[in-house]
Structure formats: C-alpha cells, structure tokens
Amino acid sequence: MHEDFIKELGYLSLASRLKRISDSMIHSGRQMYKNLNVDIEPNWYLIFKLLEKHGNLSVTDIAEKLQFSHPSVITIINKMTLAGYLQSEPCPTDGRRQWITLTQKAKKMLPEYQKLWVAGTKGIENMLKDTNFLTLLDHLEQELSQQSFMERTLNEFNNGTK
Amino acid sequence: MHEDFIKELGYLSLASRLKRISDSMIHSGRQMYKNLNVDIEPNWYLIFKLLEKHGNLSVTDIAEKLQFSHPSVITIINKMTLAGYLQSEPCPTDGRRQWITLTQKAKKMLPEYQKLWVAGTKGIENMLKDTNFLTLLDHLEQELSQQSFMERTLNEFNNGTK
DNA sequence: TACATTTACGTAGTTAACTACATATTATGC
DNA sequence: GCATAATATGTAGTTAACTACGTAAATGTA
C-alpha cells in the first residue's frame, strides 16, 4: 500500500479529503447506473425527489433548496428534459418563471429508482450507523456558514503575528 | 432561511453534501489567496508539502501518494512550473521519468505560505477539535476501499428483492 | 538479441460545479 | 405612469477532477 499523503496531513487537507470521498462515491454511482442500464445521472435524484415533494418549482426555487447556483440547476434540468423526465411551462402569473414538473415517464420510473436510492441509503447507513457523522456534518456546515474558511484562516493568521 | 433539501435527505445525499462542503472550502481558499495577492491555487499546497518532504519525485510518484490520476498531477505541475515554483529534469537513470523539484522561488516563499497553511489548519481544528471527525473519515474511506458504494448499494438492492 | 509487455508521461475530451454577463419581465417609487 | 431597481432565466467561459488513448522507454522472456 502506498503512502496516503492527504490522510497524513490531517486537518490541513480536510477539503481535499472530503472532495476525494465525494468524487469517489459519485463516480461509483455513475458506474452503477451505467451497469444497470438506467439512463439517469448521479445528481438527478435531487431533482426527482424535490419535485416529488413539491409538485412544481421554478429554476430559482430549486437552486435555493439545493444551495446550487442557478446555472448548475439549468444544466441538470436541460439534460433531464432531454432524457424525457422533466417538462417546463411558463408560470401563468409571472412571465419570467418556468414551472418545472415531472413527466409521465418520470412518475412511472420513480418507484423503481426509489428502490435504488433506498438501497444506496442503507449501504451508507451500514458504514456509519454507530457514528454521529451526520451530526458532525451539521456542525461543520453551521460553523462554516457563520464564519467562512477564509475568515477563520485569516483570524488565526493575524493572531499568530500579534 | 430556505429549506436545505440536501441536509434533509440524510444519508442518501451524503456524497452531494461532502461535495458541497469541500467545494465551499476550496472556493473560500481560492478567494483568500486572491485577497492576499498570493499567486498560488488551492491544491498546490499538496505538491509543495510533498516535495518539501521528499526532495524530488516523478509525476507517477506524486499521483500515487495523493491518489490522483496522473493527468491531474500533470495539469497542476504545469501551472506551478509556469508560476515559477517547480522545475523538471529527466531522471538520469530512467529516460521515461521526470524529476520534479522545487525552485529557489518556491523554497524562498514556502515559510510564508507555511504560516497560512498552519493558520488554516488551526481554523479547521477549532471547529472540530472536540470531535472524532478525522477518525470517522478514516473509517469511511477504509470501508469504501474495501467495498465500493456501488457494490454496497447493489448488495442492499438484491437483498431487498429476496 | 529481438519481440512483447509494462511503465511513465503526455494529450484530448468529459463532467459538474462555479462566476460574470445578458436579456426579459415584474415590482417599486417619485 | 414612467423610470429605475430587482428578479428569473439563459449563455459563455473557468476550474479541477476524471477516462481513454497515444508514444517512448525500460523490462522480461524465448
């Protein structure tokens, strides 16, 4: 086994490490869909489940709820529309907005996909069930939203020179 | 405050959430370097610290130690070379390999940059010091290396149909 | 020793997030 | 009620990881 330098760096490389883990899981998810011949992509579940919950939403609504930029949402929605899962219609009361809704194909396929997502959730749960990992993520995200990584670093940097 | 749908999904959206956190920290780091007028990029610290430790390494060595693909390493190294921090020379005993080393500029600047990285580490430590977060990351990465996210999901999926 | 295999590096193209800018529509305020 | 500001969507270009493929050098083997 080779040296794992990112692990060795501890807190310093936290962001790199979180990126490594998420990249690996997303990659594995993409491969799974491909192997099963399911024509969806790793992050589409977010849109599926969001529209399942809310019925219809605008691009901006979706971006806010996912904390994505709106161009990212547009890119995902365009692909899902091309794949026949979504349709858009102009909002009747506001000409700027688009109402995004699930198509019949999406509603038909959702129960099947839902089984996969439940299985994925269980797989992760098995690894982490005796831990407080999600609570720690809540904590970390809340801390970072109160004061950014840059602000924290600069504070420590300036303390060091006092 | 808006609905945080990714948080709401719990384990299902773990990968999306880790990506969100790492993206945000990396973005904040880039902004910090920009504000301080420091001409380095967020992941260059990995190369700096690796070469500081090992003296010189080949592209493949670096890729293995970081668990990056070698094209990713080449991209980073090309930029750092352009910025004057790295130089390459052919390995005298193996014509296929390049020895990557720090330049004088890099050695001169490293103590200053090191202060920033120490400050960043402290900033993260302050958020997580009373937790076992790094241990949980070790655990998660080890579990995922033993059995991929896809394998775990398919196992659970097939159990569900039995 | 010559040929096949492995290894190291490099290039091209993909992915999914982002910012910055453009345009159209709605809301606000004098 | 018209001009300005804010909002919603869309487009273009950036970033950093990846895979796939190509080439050159070294290694192994018949």
Tab-separated table of N, CA and C in Angstrom, chain B residues 3 6 8 11 56 61 63 66 93 127 138 158 162:
chain	number	residue	atom	x	y	z
B	3	GLU	N	-35.289	26.194	2.934
B	3	GLU	CA	-35.203	24.737	3.109
B	3	GLU	C	-33.837	24.238	2.615
B	6	ILE	N	-30.795	19.046	0.758
B	6	ILE	CA	-29.712	18.053	0.796
B	6	ILE	C	-29.499	17.555	2.225
B	8	GLU	N	-31.769	17.556	4.477
B	8	GLU	CA	-32.997	16.834	4.810
B	8	GLU	C	-32.942	15.370	4.360
B	11	TYR	N	-28.590	10.352	4.884
B	11	TYR	CA	-27.514	9.543	4.302
B	11	TYR	C	-27.581	9.495	2.786
B	56	ASN	N	12.682	15.161	-4.370
B	56	ASN	CA	12.175	15.133	-5.735
B	56	ASN	C	11.389	13.857	-5.964
B	61	ASP	N	4.945	9.094	-8.998
B	61	ASP	CA	5.093	9.071	-7.531
B	61	ASP	C	4.069	9.987	-6.877
B	63	ALA	N	1.277	11.197	-8.098
B	63	ALA	CA	-0.096	10.722	-8.303
B	63	ALA	C	-0.440	9.621	-7.300
B	66	LEU	N	-0.857	11.009	-3.664
B	66	LEU	CA	-2.077	11.814	-3.478
B	66	LEU	C	-3.339	11.038	-3.860
B	93	THR	N	18.664	7.961	-14.630
B	93	THR	CA	18.721	6.503	-14.775
B	93	THR	C	17.506	5.934	-15.497
B	127	MET	N	-12.936	24.222	14.789
B	127	MET	CA	-14.311	23.765	14.561
B	127	MET	C	-14.511	22.326	15.005
B	138	ASP	N	-11.340	8.398	8.349
B	138	ASP	CA	-10.514	7.194	8.179
B	138	ASP	C	-11.414	5.977	8.004
B	158	ASN	N	-30.260	-6.127	-3.949
B	158	ASN	CA	-30.594	-7.534	-4.169
B	158	ASN	C	-31.159	-8.191	-2.917
B	162	LYS	N	-35.098	-10.282	-2.337
B	162	LYS	CA	-35.137	-11.694	-1.917
B	162	LYS	C	-36.416	-12.001	-1.155
